[in-house]
Amino acid sequence: MTTTQVRAACPLDCPDTCALLVTVTDGVATAVKGDPDHPTTAGVLCTKVSRFTERTYHADRLLHPLRRVGKKGEGKFERISWEEALQTIAARLKPIAARDPQAILPYSYCGTMGLVQGESMSSRFFNQLGASLLDRTICASAGATGYRYTVGASIGTDLEQFQNAKLIIIWGGNPIASNLHFWMRAQEAKRNGATLIAIDPYRSLTAEKCHQHIALLPGTDAALALGLMHVLITEDLVDHDYIERYTVGYDGLKQRALEWPPERVAEVCGITVAEVVELARLYGRACRSGEGAAIRTNYGVQRVHGGGMAVRNIACLPALTGAWRHPAGGMQLSSSGSFPVNRKALQRPDLLKGTPRTINMSTIGDDLLKESSPEFGPQVEAVIVYNSNPLAVAPDSSKVAQGFAREDLFTVVLEHFQTDTVDYADIVLPATTQLEHVDAHSTYGHLYMMANNAAVAPLGEAKANTEIFRLLAQYMGFDDPCFQESDDALAAKAFDNTDARAVHFDWESLKRRGWQKLAMPEAPFAEGGFPTPSGKCELYSEAMAQAGLDPLPTYIAPHESQASNPALAARFPLAMISPPARNFLNSTFVNVKSLRAAEGEPHLDIHPDDCAARGIAAGDMVRIFNDRGSFVAKARVTDKARKGLVVGLSVWWKKLASDGKNANEVTSQRLTDMGRAPTFYDTLVEVEKVA
């Protein structure tokens, strides 16, 4: 027996991007563990990734190309060869491309966060083809846009500083389930005397372990931030020196904040006046004392109509209080903007011969059902799906299914398993998992460049995404030399090694070590230096004004709420959110039996008062519905969900739910105020007991 240990990196859509050590015995991966030497992973993995070998060697892995033999949605296929699959795809795409290549659409997101297996060779292929561009908005674009208008880029507090904070506000996230290594730092800070406060409509696992939980109504975070500003300003808890030196627009912001006294905020948010006032005082005094006061904001905040503005409002707070002065102060939404990723070299946008239209992945349900028109362009005739499962994760799911069910739509899916989306494919191509290919990774939760080495050979006939698109380019007749570059050659271009942050990045040395920290200051904005047009934190944003947005922080009510639509709220009086479950990651891992067994079955958390009004008891099967659709889940009666709120944890594969549906049957394709993102948590429903 020959046993080796291979350095790898977790590919999943999670801030932690863990450094992995894969044990391989006689060519088989037998264990995946966290690298104890990596400063953020510290040898600890989440319950999901610790079972990565179970997923890689799952009995249901797709290991050969398949061709549909039943109706779309039935999931009936026959095995074919790679040559037959590639010939079929090229034969279908060539005449479409000859008419108008914009009728071909890529659909992908973060099934892998890798810079190589994500968007490198695939982007080259679609750029050369001239296909429609995809606006990849489904997770983070609203918050990222609001943060960028204010701070300039997705740069914030270093994860490795949070344990030194004396106050940590966890706003709109459940890091025990979705950001474990931040939570480890927060726990260390708590042991050192820090106060932890959770702001979340739902009393999550994280909220239960914080000193205080503020359970505001969904979509009202922007109002709470304005209320905090009001108290900070009226009680003179702001840092006037920092404001004068490193911000623009304070006078306008002050006038806006004075319109939001705690009484108004409490009414809008459904919380108490004391919660607003005491949180502002706690935060302002912690900053004034010179101790670290840090805000960890996650993407739950921004999945509503005013989500971009909400993140913008929160991002103003560290500048008002001077919290950025301290390495353990400030705010983290994402660290992705810290990385000098060389996207032009990876994706080759110069291959484009014009400017194709852009289709928003969050409105795929409507867009697949549109006919050709001068406004829309050509009807979508072909879709190539990779690193995503739109039938499960896209909003307004019944329309998504209608679109993919079109018999005249040619659909190719690259996948590991027969997901809900695969059931609608014409051709299925088996893709490798992270243990079977090479990749380079940036992160959005810490500051380490990461390398992934292939631990084992591809199973069956599976191929890496990059190799699949190389072959597709060959069969389409693309002869540019860029389609011959190896994965190692691509990875060597992943980061701009002339940028000081990358410390002369070298791919071969990164592969050997596994990880390398960026050269970033401990406190990125201690002395200003914001990457905004003004070089300062923009409390007033001229760029927002030019985009037709309110240039000052404001409050934008949810699309679906009593304030915005009282008639709708009368019919569907319950707000619904669908945050991730601890044992799944979006729709990944739902088919891993040990994790699904831990999660149980689809359930809905509902407050006792809301249950009593509807004659619902614990364990009852309930129907959750609105005008868009419905799904069924088992009721859990709990005050973790505040009154008027129901919580359906996670996005299940529809085929694994009792009624073949999931929470996205009731979510909307309406978009956010900025960033063109979906409004998953801006949803009104009614709930009834299933007879």
PDB file of C-alpha atoms in Angstrom, residues 2 73 112 144 174 222 382 417 529 574 586 666:
ATOM      1  CA  THR A   2       1.172   3.499  -0.902  1.00  0.00           C
ATOM      2  CA  GLY A  73     -38.135  16.473 -16.747  1.00  0.00           C
ATOM      3  CA  THR A 112     -16.958  25.618  -7.697  1.00  0.00           C
ATOM      4  CA  ALA A 144     -21.525  44.089  -3.188  1.00  0.00           C
ATOM      5  CA  ASN A 174     -25.633  32.350  10.686  1.00  0.00           C
ATOM      6  CA  ALA A 222     -31.562  49.712   6.388  1.00  0.00           C
ATOM      7  CA  ALA A 382     -29.600  26.562 -26.316  1.00  0.00           C
ATOM      8  CA  PHE A 417     -25.129  13.933 -10.071  1.00  0.00           C
ATOM      9  CA  GLY A 529      -7.303  55.312   1.375  1.00  0.00           C
ATOM     10  CA  LEU A 574     -46.653  35.859   6.608  1.00  0.00           C
ATOM     11  CA  ASN A 586     -27.399  25.738  -1.404  1.00  0.00           C
ATOM     12  CA  VAL A 666     -43.001  30.929  -3.968  1.00  0.00           C
TER      13      VAL A 666
END
